[in-house]
Short mmCIF file of C-alpha atoms (C1' of nucleotides) in Angstrom, two decimals:
data_model
loop_
_atom_site.label_atom_id
_atom_site.label_comp_id
_atom_site.label_asym_id
_atom_site.label_seq_id
_atom_site.Cartn_x
_atom_site.Cartn_y
_atom_site.Cartn_z
CA MET A 241 0.00 0.00 0.00
CA LYS A 242 1.24 3.45 -0.87
CA LEU A 243 2.02 5.82 1.94
CA LYS A 244 0.09 9.06 1.91
CA SER A 245 1.97 12.31 2.04
CA SER A 246 0.56 14.63 4.64
CA PRO A 247 1.03 18.08 6.11
CA TRP A 248 1.53 16.67 9.63
CA ARG A 249 5.16 15.94 8.96
CA CYS A 250 6.31 19.50 9.64
CA SER A 251 3.38 21.51 11.00
CA MET A 252 2.47 19.56 14.15
CA LYS A 253 3.74 19.62 17.69
CA VAL A 254 4.91 16.02 17.90
CA VAL A 255 5.28 14.62 21.41
CA ASP A 256 6.52 11.26 22.69
CA ILE A 257 3.84 9.35 24.56
CA SER A 258 6.19 9.02 27.53
CA ASP A 259 6.26 12.81 27.72
CA LEU A 260 2.52 13.47 27.39
CA ARG A 261 1.97 14.19 31.08
CA SER A 262 4.03 17.37 30.83
CA HIS A 263 1.74 18.61 28.03
CA THR A 264 -1.55 18.32 29.91
CA GLY A 265 -4.15 20.67 28.46
CA GLU A 266 -2.28 21.18 25.18
CA GLU A 267 -3.15 19.94 21.73
CA VAL A 268 -0.35 17.68 20.54
CA THR A 269 0.40 15.09 17.87
CA VAL A 270 1.37 11.48 18.55
CA ARG A 271 2.91 9.37 15.78
CA GLY A 272 2.69 5.65 16.26
CA TRP A 273 0.63 2.52 15.86
CA LEU A 274 -2.74 1.28 17.03
CA ARG A 275 -2.18 -1.56 19.45
CA ARG A 276 -5.82 -2.33 20.17
CA LYS A 277 -9.23 -0.78 19.73
CA ARG A 278 -12.46 -1.00 21.70
CA SER A 279 -15.69 0.50 20.63
CA SER A 280 -18.96 1.26 22.36
CA GLY A 281 -20.79 2.47 19.30
CA LYS A 282 -20.52 6.19 19.79
CA ILE A 283 -17.19 6.22 21.61
CA GLN A 284 -13.98 4.53 20.55
CA PHE A 285 -10.95 3.73 22.68
CA LEU A 286 -7.73 3.63 20.69
CA PHE A 287 -4.79 2.13 22.52
CA LEU A 288 -1.74 3.72 20.90
CA ARG A 289 1.97 3.03 21.18
CA ASP A 290 4.90 4.96 19.73
CA GLY A 291 7.93 3.15 21.12
CA SER A 292 8.27 5.48 24.07
CA GLY A 293 5.11 4.24 25.74
CA PHE A 294 1.41 3.48 25.48
CA VAL A 295 -1.58 5.82 25.77
CA GLN A 296 -5.33 5.57 25.29
CA ALA A 297 -6.90 7.96 22.82
CA ILE A 298 -10.64 8.70 22.86
CA ALA A 299 -12.75 9.47 19.82
CA GLU A 300 -16.28 10.54 20.78
CA ARG A 301 -19.03 10.57 18.17
CA SER A 302 -20.39 13.84 19.51
CA SER A 303 -17.14 15.78 19.51
CA VAL A 304 -15.29 14.83 16.31
CA SER A 305 -16.20 15.16 12.66
CA ASP A 306 -17.81 12.29 10.73
CA GLY A 307 -14.58 11.79 8.78
CA VAL A 308 -12.41 11.53 11.87
CA PHE A 309 -14.83 9.17 13.59
CA GLN A 310 -14.95 7.03 10.46
CA ASN A 311 -11.13 6.98 10.31
CA ALA A 312 -11.04 5.72 13.87
CA ASN A 313 -13.67 3.14 13.07
CA ASN A 314 -11.68 1.82 10.11
CA LEU A 315 -8.47 1.24 12.04
CA LYS A 316 -7.24 -2.29 12.60
CA MET A 317 -4.65 -3.64 14.99
CA GLU A 318 -1.16 -2.29 14.16
CA SER A 319 -2.43 0.38 11.80
CA SER A 320 0.09 3.21 11.64
CA VAL A 321 -1.52 6.52 12.56
CA VAL A 322 -0.78 10.12 13.36
CA VAL A 323 -3.22 11.29 16.00
CA LYS A 324 -3.83 14.87 17.04
CA GLY A 325 -5.58 15.46 20.33
CA VAL A 326 -5.78 17.28 23.63
CA VAL A 327 -3.92 15.78 26.59
CA LYS A 328 -6.17 15.26 29.57
CA ALA A 329 -5.53 13.89 33.04
CA GLU A 330 -8.05 11.09 33.46
CA GLU A 331 -8.34 8.68 36.37
CA ARG A 332 -10.27 6.12 34.34
CA ALA A 333 -7.51 5.78 31.74
CA PRO A 334 -4.58 3.40 32.08
CA GLY A 335 -1.55 5.55 32.84
CA GLY A 336 -3.61 8.42 34.20
CA VAL A 337 -3.40 10.47 30.99
CA GLU A 338 -5.40 10.19 27.81
CA LEU A 339 -5.67 11.90 24.47
CA LEU A 340 -8.99 13.42 23.34
CA VAL A 341 -8.82 12.98 19.60
CA THR A 342 -9.28 15.97 17.32
CA ASP A 343 -7.83 14.53 14.12
CA ILE A 344 -6.54 11.24 12.74
CA GLU A 345 -4.23 10.77 9.77
CA VAL A 346 -4.11 7.19 8.60
CA VAL A 347 -0.65 6.17 7.35
CA GLN A 348 -1.46 2.54 6.66
CA ILE A 349 -4.25 0.15 7.53
CA PRO A 350 -2.94 -3.44 7.29
CA GLU A 351 -4.76 -5.70 4.87
CA LYS A 352 -3.91 -8.76 6.92
CA ASP A 353 -4.83 -9.43 10.53
CA PHE A 354 -2.04 -8.95 13.03
CA PRO A 355 -1.07 -12.46 14.18
CA ILE A 356 -0.36 -11.68 17.81
CA ASN A 357 -3.70 -10.67 19.25
CA LYS A 358 -4.24 -12.49 22.53
CA PRO A 359 -2.31 -13.37 25.66
CA ASP A 360 -2.01 -17.14 25.30
CA HIS A 361 0.00 -17.82 22.16
CA SER A 362 2.37 -20.77 22.22
CA ILE A 363 6.09 -20.14 22.43
CA ASP A 364 6.59 -21.80 19.05
CA PHE A 365 4.19 -19.37 17.40
CA LEU A 366 5.67 -16.37 19.20
CA MET A 367 9.21 -17.31 18.18
CA ASP A 368 8.13 -17.77 14.56
CA ASN A 369 6.68 -14.26 14.81
CA ARG A 370 9.48 -12.73 16.85
CA HIS A 371 9.74 -9.78 14.43
CA LEU A 372 6.15 -8.87 15.38
CA TRP A 373 6.23 -10.15 18.96
CA LEU A 374 8.76 -7.39 19.70
CA ARG A 375 5.93 -4.84 19.43
CA THR A 376 4.09 -6.10 22.50
CA GLN A 377 4.34 -4.24 25.80
CA ARG A 378 6.22 -6.94 27.70
CA GLN A 379 8.87 -7.32 25.01
CA THR A 380 9.48 -3.58 24.74
CA HIS A 381 9.95 -3.42 28.52
CA ILE A 382 12.48 -6.25 28.37
CA LEU A 383 14.41 -4.64 25.51
CA LYS A 384 14.62 -1.39 27.47
CA ILE A 385 15.88 -3.25 30.52
CA ARG A 386 18.53 -4.93 28.38
CA HIS A 387 19.50 -1.53 27.01
CA GLU A 388 19.97 -0.09 30.50
CA ILE A 389 21.97 -3.13 31.61
CA ILE A 390 24.39 -2.85 28.70
CA LYS A 391 24.65 0.90 29.19
CA ALA A 392 25.53 0.35 32.86
CA VAL A 393 28.17 -2.26 31.97
CA ARG A 394 29.90 0.18 29.61
CA GLU A 395 29.67 2.99 32.13
CA PHE A 396 31.17 0.87 34.89
CA TYR A 397 34.33 0.26 32.91
CA ASN A 398 34.54 3.68 31.32
CA ASP A 399 34.26 5.37 34.74
CA ARG A 400 37.18 3.26 35.97
CA ASP A 401 39.45 4.09 33.01
CA PHE A 402 39.24 0.69 31.36
CA VAL A 403 39.86 0.78 27.61
CA LEU A 404 37.32 -0.83 25.28
CA VAL A 405 39.11 -3.37 23.09
CA ASP A 406 36.93 -5.03 20.47
CA THR A 407 38.08 -8.60 19.97
CA PRO A 408 37.67 -10.42 16.65
CA ILE A 409 34.74 -12.65 15.77
CA PHE A 410 36.66 -14.62 13.12
CA THR A 411 39.52 -16.39 14.79
CA GLY A 412 42.25 -18.59 13.42
CA SER A 413 43.26 -20.42 16.54
CA ILE A 414 40.98 -22.35 18.81
CA GLY A 415 39.92 -20.55 21.97
CA GLU A 416 39.23 -22.90 24.82
CA SER A 417 38.40 -26.28 23.41
CA ALA A 418 37.57 -27.66 19.99
CA GLY A 419 34.35 -29.50 19.36
CA ASN A 420 31.85 -26.75 20.01
CA THR A 421 33.13 -24.11 17.61
CA PHE A 422 31.45 -22.97 14.42
CA GLU A 423 33.77 -23.65 11.52
CA ILE A 424 33.68 -21.58 8.34
CA ASP A 425 35.70 -21.33 5.11
CA TYR A 426 38.09 -18.40 5.10
CA PHE A 427 39.24 -17.98 1.50
CA ASP A 428 42.54 -19.76 0.79
CA TYR A 429 43.53 -19.73 4.44
CA GLY A 430 41.45 -22.78 5.19
CA LYS A 431 39.24 -22.96 8.24
CA ALA A 432 38.35 -20.11 10.55
CA TYR A 433 36.23 -20.26 13.67
CA LEU A 434 33.60 -17.99 15.20
CA ALA A 435 34.81 -16.63 18.51
CA GLN A 436 33.74 -18.45 21.66
CA THR A 437 35.62 -15.93 23.75
CA GLY A 438 37.79 -12.88 23.26
CA GLN A 439 39.89 -13.73 26.29
CA LEU A 440 43.16 -14.58 24.58
CA TYR A 441 43.03 -11.30 22.66
CA LEU A 442 42.11 -9.36 25.77
CA GLU A 443 45.14 -10.82 27.53
CA ALA A 444 47.30 -9.38 24.75
CA ALA A 445 45.53 -6.03 25.05
CA ALA A 446 45.90 -5.95 28.85
CA MET A 447 49.67 -6.13 28.40
CA ALA A 448 49.38 -3.01 26.23
CA LEU A 449 46.75 -0.99 28.08
CA GLY A 450 46.55 -2.41 31.59
CA LYS A 451 42.79 -2.48 32.12
CA VAL A 452 40.63 -3.58 29.18
CA TYR A 453 37.15 -4.88 28.42
CA ASN A 454 35.07 -6.02 25.50
CA LEU A 455 31.38 -6.46 24.79
CA GLY A 456 30.16 -8.43 21.83
CA PRO A 457 28.65 -11.58 20.43
CA THR A 458 30.14 -15.02 20.98
CA PHE A 459 29.21 -18.35 19.45
CA ARG A 460 29.04 -21.82 20.92
CA ALA A 461 28.01 -24.77 18.80
CA GLU A 462 26.73 -26.64 21.82
CA LYS A 463 23.63 -28.71 21.32
CA SER A 464 22.07 -27.32 24.46
CA LYS A 465 18.34 -26.96 24.74
CA THR A 466 17.78 -25.37 28.11
CA ARG A 467 16.31 -22.09 29.28
CA ARG A 468 19.84 -20.86 30.07
CA HIS A 469 21.46 -21.41 26.68
CA LEU A 470 21.83 -19.49 23.46
CA ILE A 471 23.96 -20.44 20.48
CA GLU A 472 24.81 -16.78 19.89
CA PHE A 473 25.06 -14.69 23.04
CA TRP A 474 26.61 -11.41 24.11
CA MET A 475 29.46 -11.51 26.52
CA ASN A 476 31.32 -8.85 28.44
CA GLU A 477 34.87 -9.77 29.29
CA ALA A 478 37.43 -7.85 31.33
CA GLU A 479 41.15 -8.44 31.72
CA VAL A 480 43.52 -6.57 34.03
CA ALA A 481 47.32 -6.72 34.21
CA TYR A 482 48.74 -7.22 37.70
CA TYR A 483 45.32 -8.27 39.05
CA LYS A 484 45.37 -11.36 41.21
CA HIS A 485 42.52 -13.68 42.14
CA GLU A 486 41.25 -11.44 44.97
CA ASP A 487 41.32 -8.26 42.88
CA ASN A 488 39.42 -10.12 40.20
CA ILE A 489 36.58 -11.16 42.52
CA LYS A 490 36.29 -7.63 43.91
CA LEU A 491 35.93 -6.27 40.38
CA GLN A 492 33.18 -8.74 39.55
CA GLU A 493 31.23 -7.91 42.72
CA ASP A 494 31.48 -4.20 42.05
CA LEU A 495 30.39 -4.65 38.44
CA VAL A 496 27.33 -6.74 39.23
CA SER A 497 26.24 -4.46 42.10
CA TYR A 498 26.63 -1.42 39.91
CA VAL A 499 24.69 -2.90 37.02
CA VAL A 500 21.80 -4.05 39.20
CA GLN A 501 21.50 -0.75 41.06
CA LYS A 502 21.73 1.39 37.91
CA THR A 503 19.15 -0.76 36.18
CA LEU A 504 16.80 -0.39 39.14
CA GLU A 505 17.31 3.35 39.04
CA ARG A 506 16.72 3.76 35.31
CA ALA A 507 14.43 0.89 34.36
CA GLY A 508 12.54 0.41 37.60
CA ASP A 509 9.21 1.15 35.91
CA ASN A 510 9.94 -1.39 33.19
CA LEU A 511 10.84 -4.01 35.80
CA LEU A 512 7.62 -3.34 37.73
CA ALA A 513 5.57 -3.41 34.54
CA ILE A 514 6.63 -6.98 33.82
CA GLY A 515 6.03 -8.05 37.40
CA ARG A 516 9.59 -8.24 38.74
CA ASP A 517 9.94 -8.28 42.54
CA ILE A 518 12.40 -5.41 42.78
CA GLY A 519 12.78 -5.85 46.53
CA LYS A 520 15.03 -8.80 45.77
CA LEU A 521 17.19 -6.68 43.47
CA LYS A 522 17.63 -3.88 46.00
CA LYS A 523 19.59 -6.30 48.19
CA ILE A 524 22.21 -6.89 45.50
CA GLU A 525 25.13 -4.91 46.96
CA ALA A 526 28.79 -5.98 47.25
CA PRO A 527 30.34 -7.86 48.94
CA PHE A 528 28.74 -11.15 47.98
CA PRO A 529 28.84 -14.40 49.94
CA ARG A 530 31.71 -16.70 49.06
CA MET A 531 32.59 -20.33 49.36
CA THR A 532 35.32 -22.56 48.05
CA TYR A 533 34.61 -25.54 45.83
CA ASP A 534 35.50 -27.72 48.85
CA GLU A 535 32.86 -26.01 50.97
CA ALA A 536 30.29 -26.26 48.18
CA VAL A 537 30.84 -30.02 47.94
CA ARG A 538 30.48 -30.40 51.72
CA LEU A 539 27.29 -28.29 51.65
CA LEU A 540 25.84 -30.42 48.87
CA GLN A 541 26.71 -33.65 50.65
CA LYS A 542 24.94 -32.32 53.75
CA LYS A 543 21.93 -31.57 51.55
CA GLY A 544 21.83 -35.16 50.37
CA PHE A 545 23.49 -34.95 46.95
CA THR A 546 25.79 -37.79 45.99
CA ILE A 547 28.83 -35.77 45.00
CA ALA A 548 32.52 -36.37 45.67
CA TRP A 549 35.44 -33.98 45.54
CA GLY A 550 36.44 -33.70 41.90
CA ASP A 551 32.91 -34.13 40.55
CA ASP A 552 31.30 -31.42 38.49
CA ILE A 553 28.68 -29.22 40.10
CA GLY A 554 25.69 -29.92 37.85
CA ALA A 555 22.61 -27.81 37.20
CA ASP A 556 20.60 -29.08 40.18
CA GLU A 557 23.60 -28.80 42.50
CA GLU A 558 24.30 -25.27 41.30
CA THR A 559 20.72 -24.22 42.06
CA ALA A 560 20.95 -25.84 45.51
CA VAL A 561 24.09 -23.86 46.36
CA ALA A 562 22.73 -20.56 45.04
CA SER A 563 19.40 -20.98 46.83
CA GLU A 564 21.23 -20.66 50.17
CA PHE A 565 21.68 -16.95 49.52
CA ASP A 566 19.67 -13.94 48.38
CA LYS A 567 22.69 -12.40 46.66
CA PRO A 568 24.90 -13.89 43.97
CA VAL A 569 27.37 -16.36 45.49
CA VAL A 570 31.01 -16.64 44.46
CA VAL A 571 32.30 -20.22 44.32
CA GLU A 572 36.09 -20.28 44.03
CA LYS A 573 39.11 -22.56 43.75
CA TYR A 574 37.86 -25.50 41.72
CA PRO A 575 39.97 -28.62 41.07
CA LYS A 576 42.30 -27.85 38.19
CA MET A 577 41.30 -30.85 36.08
CA MET A 578 37.74 -29.48 35.86
CA LYS A 579 38.79 -26.12 34.48
CA ALA A 580 40.54 -24.61 31.45
CA PHE A 581 44.26 -25.10 30.87
CA TYR A 582 45.22 -21.44 31.30
CA MET A 583 44.14 -21.05 34.94
CA GLN A 584 46.77 -20.33 37.59
CA PRO A 585 47.20 -23.09 40.20
CA ASP A 586 47.13 -22.11 43.88
CA PRO A 587 50.78 -22.48 44.98
CA GLU A 588 49.65 -23.63 48.41
CA ARG A 589 47.32 -26.26 46.92
CA PRO A 590 48.42 -27.13 43.38
CA GLU A 591 45.38 -29.36 42.85
CA VAL A 592 43.07 -26.29 42.73
CA VAL A 593 43.20 -23.19 40.53
CA PHE A 594 42.56 -19.49 41.20
CA CYS A 595 39.17 -19.28 39.54
CA ASP A 596 35.62 -18.40 40.46
CA ASP A 597 32.09 -18.77 39.17
CA MET A 598 29.42 -16.31 40.20
CA LEU A 599 26.00 -17.92 40.60
CA ALA A 600 22.95 -15.66 40.47
CA PRO A 601 20.17 -16.20 43.01
CA GLU A 602 16.63 -17.42 42.30
CA GLY A 603 17.87 -20.34 40.21
CA TYR A 604 19.40 -18.27 37.40
CA GLY A 605 22.74 -20.06 37.61
CA GLU A 606 26.18 -19.05 36.47
CA ILE A 607 26.51 -15.48 35.21
CA ILE A 608 30.30 -15.09 35.45
CA GLY A 609 33.24 -17.41 34.90
CA ALA A 610 36.63 -16.04 35.99
CA SER A 611 40.25 -16.87 36.70
CA GLU A 612 43.75 -15.67 37.27
CA ARG A 613 45.75 -16.69 34.16
CA ILE A 614 49.03 -18.55 34.08
CA HIS A 615 51.75 -16.01 33.30
CA GLU A 616 54.80 -18.30 33.14
CA ARG A 617 55.53 -19.71 29.72
CA GLU A 618 56.87 -23.09 30.87
CA LEU A 619 53.92 -23.82 33.14
CA LEU A 620 51.50 -22.83 30.40
CA ILE A 621 53.14 -25.19 27.90
CA GLU A 622 53.04 -27.98 30.45
CA ARG A 623 49.33 -27.44 30.96
CA ILE A 624 48.56 -27.24 27.22
CA LYS A 625 50.23 -30.61 26.79
CA GLU A 626 48.37 -32.09 29.77
CA TYR A 627 45.14 -31.16 28.03
CA GLY A 628 46.26 -32.85 24.82
CA LEU A 629 46.16 -29.56 22.92
CA ASP A 630 48.51 -28.54 20.11
CA VAL A 631 51.16 -26.19 21.52
CA SER A 632 51.93 -24.73 18.09
CA SER A 633 48.45 -23.30 17.68
CA TYR A 634 49.04 -21.13 20.75
CA ASP A 635 52.21 -19.53 19.40
CA TRP A 636 51.28 -15.88 19.81
CA TYR A 637 49.46 -16.53 23.07
CA LEU A 638 52.60 -18.11 24.52
CA GLU A 639 54.72 -15.26 23.23
CA LEU A 640 52.80 -12.85 25.49
CA ARG A 641 54.74 -14.55 28.28
CA ASP A 642 58.10 -13.82 26.67
CA TYR A 643 58.08 -10.04 27.00
CA GLY A 644 57.55 -8.64 30.49
CA THR A 645 54.98 -11.18 31.60
CA VAL A 646 52.95 -10.29 34.70
CA PRO A 647 50.19 -11.91 36.73
CA HIS A 648 46.82 -10.98 35.29
CA SER A 649 43.21 -11.94 35.75
CA GLY A 650 39.86 -11.60 34.05
CA PHE A 651 36.39 -12.92 33.55
CA GLY A 652 33.45 -13.23 31.21
CA MET A 653 29.86 -12.26 32.01
CA GLY A 654 26.91 -13.54 29.98
CA ILE A 655 24.75 -10.53 29.16
CA GLU A 656 21.55 -12.46 28.44
CA ARG A 657 21.86 -14.45 31.65
CA VAL A 658 22.20 -11.20 33.57
CA VAL A 659 19.20 -9.74 31.72
CA ALA A 660 17.16 -12.88 32.41
CA TRP A 661 18.01 -12.72 36.09
CA ILE A 662 17.45 -8.98 36.60
CA ALA A 663 14.23 -9.00 34.58
CA GLY A 664 13.06 -12.25 36.18
CA LEU A 665 12.54 -14.02 32.84
CA GLU A 666 11.61 -17.67 32.66
CA HIS A 667 13.67 -18.21 29.53
CA ILE A 668 16.81 -16.59 28.16
CA ARG A 669 15.34 -16.29 24.64
CA GLU A 670 13.35 -13.23 25.71
CA ALA A 671 16.56 -11.52 26.88
CA ILE A 672 17.88 -10.95 23.33
CA PRO A 673 16.02 -9.36 20.40
CA PHE A 674 16.45 -12.30 18.05
CA ALA A 675 17.50 -15.45 19.88
CA ARG A 676 19.54 -18.11 18.14
CA THR A 677 18.69 -21.36 19.82
CA LEU A 678 19.22 -24.92 18.73
CA TYR A 679 17.25 -25.43 15.47
CA ARG A 680 15.91 -21.89 15.37
CA ILE A 681 17.54 -19.21 13.26
CA HIS A 682 14.46 -17.61 11.64
CA PRO A 683 13.48 -14.80 11.84
"C1'" U B 73 23.55 -36.54 21.01
"C1'" C B 74 20.33 -38.80 24.82
"C1'" C B 75 15.55 -38.82 27.73
"C1'" A B 76 10.48 -37.04 28.04
"C1'" G B 77 6.26 -34.47 26.05
"C1'" C B 78 3.37 -32.13 22.25
"C1'" G B 79 1.38 -31.53 16.94
"C1'" U B 80 -6.84 -30.80 15.68
"C1'" G B 81 -10.15 -23.87 11.99
"C1'" G B 82 -5.69 -17.87 11.60
"C1'" C B 83 -4.56 -18.49 17.29
"C1'" U B 84 -5.31 -21.32 22.21
"C1'" C B 85 -7.43 -25.79 23.37
"C1'" A B 86 -11.65 -29.95 23.84
"C1'" A B 87 -13.49 -34.60 21.79
"C1'" U B 88 -14.33 -43.69 26.20
"C1'" G B 89 -11.90 -46.52 18.99
"C1'" G B 90 -18.32 -44.46 16.98
"C1'" C B 91 -21.89 -37.37 13.85
"C1'" A B 92 -14.80 -33.03 14.61
"C1'" G B 93 -16.54 -28.91 18.96
"C1'" A B 94 -15.64 -24.34 22.13
"C1'" G B 95 -13.24 -19.62 23.18
"C1'" C B 96 -10.44 -15.77 20.85
"C1'" A B 97 -9.41 -13.38 16.02
"C1'" U B 98 -12.12 -11.91 11.38
"C1'" C B 99 -16.94 -10.12 9.09
"C1'" C B 100 -22.22 -8.12 10.08
"C1'" G B 101 -25.51 -5.88 13.85
"C1'" G B 102 -26.01 -3.41 19.04
"C1'" C B 103 -23.91 -0.36 22.97
"C1'" U B 104 -20.78 7.08 25.27
"C1'" G B 105 -15.87 4.82 29.85
"C1'" U B 106 -13.77 0.26 27.63
"C1'" U B 107 -9.11 -2.15 30.46
"C1'" A B 108 -7.88 -9.65 27.31
"C1'" A B 109 -14.68 -4.93 26.97
"C1'" C B 110 -19.52 -7.00 26.53
"C1'" C B 111 -24.26 -8.96 23.85
"C1'" G B 112 -26.47 -11.36 19.19
"C1'" G B 113 -25.37 -13.62 14.43
"C1'" A B 114 -22.09 -15.43 10.40
"C1'" C B 115 -17.60 -17.39 8.21
"C1'" G B 116 -13.91 -20.89 9.13
"C1'" G B 117 -11.35 -28.39 9.10
"C1'" U B 118 -7.19 -33.24 3.92
"C1'" U B 119 -6.92 -33.57 12.79
"C1'" G B 120 1.93 -32.40 10.77
"C1'" G B 121 3.48 -36.26 6.33
"C1'" G B 122 3.52 -41.50 4.98
"C1'" G B 123 2.28 -46.54 6.18
"C1'" G B 124 -0.41 -50.22 9.25
"C1'" U B 125 -4.38 -52.56 12.73
"C1'" U B 126 -9.91 -52.24 12.67
"C1'" C B 127 -16.62 -52.76 10.32
"C1'" G B 128 -14.89 -47.88 11.82
"C1'" A B 129 -8.75 -44.02 13.71
"C1'" G B 130 -8.04 -37.12 15.86
"C1'" U B 131 -7.69 -41.37 19.32
"C1'" C B 132 -4.02 -47.65 18.84
"C1'" C B 133 0.94 -49.36 16.30
"C1'" C B 134 5.39 -48.17 13.01
"C1'" U B 135 8.13 -44.39 10.64
"C1'" C B 136 9.56 -39.54 9.16
"C1'" C B 137 9.18 -34.22 10.04
"C1'" G B 138 8.51 -30.00 13.27
"C1'" C B 139 8.43 -27.85 18.06
"C1'" U B 140 8.90 -27.71 23.50
"C1'" G B 141 11.23 -29.04 28.19
"C1'" G B 142 15.36 -31.41 30.56
"C1'" A B 143 20.48 -33.77 30.78
"C1'" G B 144 25.66 -33.37 29.56
"C1'" C B 145 28.56 -28.69 28.66
"C1'" C B 146 28.83 -23.77 29.48
"C1'" A B 147 28.31 -17.50 30.23
#
RNA sequence: UCCAGCGUGGCUCAAUGGCAGAGCAUCCGGCUGUUAACCGGACGGUUGGGGGUUCGAGUCCCUCCGCUGGAGCCA
């Protein structure tokens, strides 16, 4: 359908719906879409959205022209409209403010019915229609919460003089372990891989700039089908030269506290609108409770789990540990054979490494994985061999240890897991605009 | 990959092996304060595909496809 050209483009006082309250009594123009319409014959209720918010507009038979009333009557769900009206404080209206219509310009009336029109669609249908599902109130609230979370993450680092270092998405060497990487053809070079982590590159950058961070997409070809997994997810990683295990944990606690409190401050209304219990979030202030892997195993044994030292802490066990606390809990010093090759062993207990996982409360699981990195070349080579990895593919990574090597530490935080936790989502797929899950890449 | 579940109008779901139905959406009519509006009427079906058992299959069996949840692994 052809768009109409209209005089409203330059001659009207256009106001965001979120800002209507400050224009009470004035005649203004709102540009947006019709979310829903209700009619009582001689009065029509138009529920409008414009991206900034939602407002109810009223068209009364007795106070508008025939043409305007007919325009209102013709509108269907998700019609695009430019509505002129007088802002009025009104107790009966949702939001406390409504728009008394004086004119309606129709931009487009859809020929087809909007597919998402009731509250009980199946998740399969909603995911197939994700491009349209995004227009619903709940999804716009979640996207705004995600926006504030990412903004707070960037601020946290920028305020502390970290340097943003964007790490590559195409990588030639293998990051942590083969087997769950996406492989692609890279011209005559042969195979390249989609990044699972930017850590190795951040370690290089930390030796140049001291304190660095990244924020970008990562890819894991894991055939996971749980509410905590995405194939493509956004990760924030930080790496700091001269930071030891303790400094690293402190940084993580400060980051998570900051992000939660800033999100509460700036997206509190969005959180409330989707039913989040924000009382639980207000408690999220550093320091966080801590326990060693040893203590976690003893706790789980006391709770009746059959787990021995050296066993992995599985999903159920993780939830059991985290449910002991109403803040995130830091579990540190895991057995070295359970963790990645590059983690620094504890000199006092060489069987454990200086690492930590941060587990979010309320069953949301691991949001951060962290460690102090091995900074001695010989030890690193020894560990690469122990893991059966090819030393030659880590050539440049090893070379970082040849020129002024120093202790350093860092971590990775899963953005969508943090969004899911803060927003109180049941499934991580709502925490990202277009989720890539196992067997779903469209739209 | 493994385990479990689901697949019926556009959508969400019913239907002891025996006439395929309801609500919502859509369309028509009514209603000046609706909040998932309401009231009356109409339209709407190759029950995911294929095969089998049976007088008879949406229902039971086999197989394939799709989706969902969980496990392992991870952030």
